[in-house]
Amino acid sequence: MKNNQTTLNRKDIVDNALGSLRVEGMKPSNELMKDFDAFIGGSKTIDQIIAETKERYVSLRRG
């Protein structure tokens, strides 16, 4: 039951984040959606997703 509750809590977090994006008129990338799925499944943390996203976009600016 604990694992199911944690998954539901993570799904709520993701749903809220996606709602905020939509309100701002933005659409998440496919990479971000995969990261969100990994977060819901428990294989990634929000801190990891933020770090990877920053790394991806900072490297685009430098390249």
mmCIF file of N, CA, C and O in Angstrom, residues 2-3 7 11 13 16 18 24 27 32 35 37-38 42-43 45 48 52-54 61:
data_model
loop_
_atom_site.group_PDB
_atom_site.id
_atom_site.type_symbol
_atom_site.label_atom_id
_atom_site.label_comp_id
_atom_site.label_asym_id
_atom_site.label_seq_id
_atom_site.Cartn_x
_atom_site.Cartn_y
_atom_site.Cartn_z
ATOM 1 N N LYS A 2 1.968 1.221 0.733
ATOM 2 C CA LYS A 2 2.851 2.376 0.817
ATOM 3 C C LYS A 2 3.393 2.730 -0.570
ATOM 4 O O LYS A 2 3.400 3.889 -0.963
ATOM 5 N N ASN A 3 3.841 1.720 -1.331
ATOM 6 C CA ASN A 3 4.385 1.971 -2.663
ATOM 7 C C ASN A 3 3.327 2.579 -3.574
ATOM 8 O O ASN A 3 3.605 3.505 -4.329
ATOM 9 N N THR A 7 3.438 6.294 -5.342
ATOM 10 C CA THR A 7 3.254 6.469 -6.775
ATOM 11 C C THR A 7 2.147 7.473 -7.062
ATOM 12 O O THR A 7 2.285 8.345 -7.925
ATOM 13 N N LYS A 11 2.511 11.029 -8.954
ATOM 14 C CA LYS A 11 1.679 11.342 -10.119
ATOM 15 C C LYS A 11 0.978 12.685 -9.918
ATOM 16 O O LYS A 11 0.895 13.482 -10.855
ATOM 17 N N ILE A 13 2.133 15.189 -8.187
ATOM 18 C CA ILE A 13 3.176 16.211 -8.356
ATOM 19 C C ILE A 13 3.389 16.496 -9.839
ATOM 20 O O ILE A 13 3.450 17.650 -10.273
ATOM 21 N N ASN A 16 0.424 18.343 -11.399
ATOM 22 C CA ASN A 16 0.450 19.765 -11.045
ATOM 23 C C ASN A 16 1.487 20.522 -11.870
ATOM 24 O O ASN A 16 1.230 21.647 -12.326
ATOM 25 N N LEU A 18 2.601 19.696 -14.867
ATOM 26 C CA LEU A 18 2.106 19.780 -16.241
ATOM 27 C C LEU A 18 0.998 20.820 -16.355
ATOM 28 O O LEU A 18 0.926 21.541 -17.364
ATOM 29 N N GLU A 24 0.919 28.360 -18.599
ATOM 30 C CA GLU A 24 1.890 29.290 -19.174
ATOM 31 C C GLU A 24 1.978 29.172 -20.693
ATOM 32 O O GLU A 24 2.771 29.858 -21.326
ATOM 33 N N LYS A 27 4.593 23.511 -23.613
ATOM 34 C CA LYS A 27 4.390 22.078 -23.787
ATOM 35 C C LYS A 27 5.684 21.368 -23.395
ATOM 36 O O LYS A 27 6.767 21.755 -23.863
ATOM 37 N N LEU A 32 11.385 15.319 -21.217
ATOM 38 C CA LEU A 32 10.845 15.641 -19.899
ATOM 39 C C LEU A 32 9.721 14.682 -19.518
ATOM 40 O O LEU A 32 9.630 14.249 -18.371
ATOM 41 N N ASP A 35 11.266 11.622 -18.313
ATOM 42 C CA ASP A 35 11.786 11.859 -16.966
ATOM 43 C C ASP A 35 10.665 11.836 -15.930
ATOM 44 O O ASP A 35 10.819 11.285 -14.846
ATOM 45 N N ASP A 37 7.877 10.179 -16.148
ATOM 46 C CA ASP A 37 7.489 8.769 -15.980
ATOM 47 C C ASP A 37 8.463 8.046 -15.059
ATOM 48 O O ASP A 37 8.054 7.244 -14.217
ATOM 49 N N ALA A 38 9.749 8.341 -15.214
ATOM 50 C CA ALA A 38 10.762 7.731 -14.344
ATOM 51 C C ALA A 38 10.582 8.190 -12.900
ATOM 52 O O ALA A 38 10.755 7.413 -11.963
ATOM 53 N N GLY A 42 9.670 5.966 -9.594
ATOM 54 C CA GLY A 42 10.612 5.940 -8.482
ATOM 55 C C GLY A 42 12.064 5.756 -8.872
ATOM 56 O O GLY A 42 12.930 5.610 -8.009
ATOM 57 N N SER A 43 12.371 5.781 -10.174
ATOM 58 C CA SER A 43 13.760 5.568 -10.579
ATOM 59 C C SER A 43 14.558 6.868 -10.721
ATOM 60 O O SER A 43 15.769 6.830 -10.903
ATOM 61 N N THR A 45 14.775 11.143 -9.148
ATOM 62 C CA THR A 45 14.295 12.157 -8.220
ATOM 63 C C THR A 45 14.105 13.473 -8.981
ATOM 64 O O THR A 45 14.635 13.639 -10.090
ATOM 65 N N GLN A 48 17.438 15.024 -9.708
ATOM 66 C CA GLN A 48 18.110 14.453 -10.871
ATOM 67 C C GLN A 48 17.532 15.019 -12.165
ATOM 68 O O GLN A 48 18.280 15.354 -13.084
ATOM 69 N N GLU A 52 19.695 17.127 -14.877
ATOM 70 C CA GLU A 52 19.819 16.637 -16.245
ATOM 71 C C GLU A 52 19.250 17.636 -17.251
ATOM 72 O O GLU A 52 19.808 17.824 -18.333
ATOM 73 N N THR A 53 18.149 18.277 -16.902
ATOM 74 C CA THR A 53 17.544 19.261 -17.799
ATOM 75 C C THR A 53 18.461 20.469 -17.954
ATOM 76 O O THR A 53 18.692 20.945 -19.074
ATOM 77 N N LYS A 54 19.003 20.953 -16.853
ATOM 78 C CA LYS A 54 19.949 22.075 -16.927
ATOM 79 C C LYS A 54 21.153 21.707 -17.770
ATOM 80 O O LYS A 54 21.600 22.493 -18.607
ATOM 81 N N ARG A 61 23.613 25.630 -25.383
ATOM 82 C CA ARG A 61 24.060 27.015 -25.502
ATOM 83 C C ARG A 61 25.562 27.091 -25.788
ATOM 84 O O ARG A 61 26.025 27.980 -26.475
#
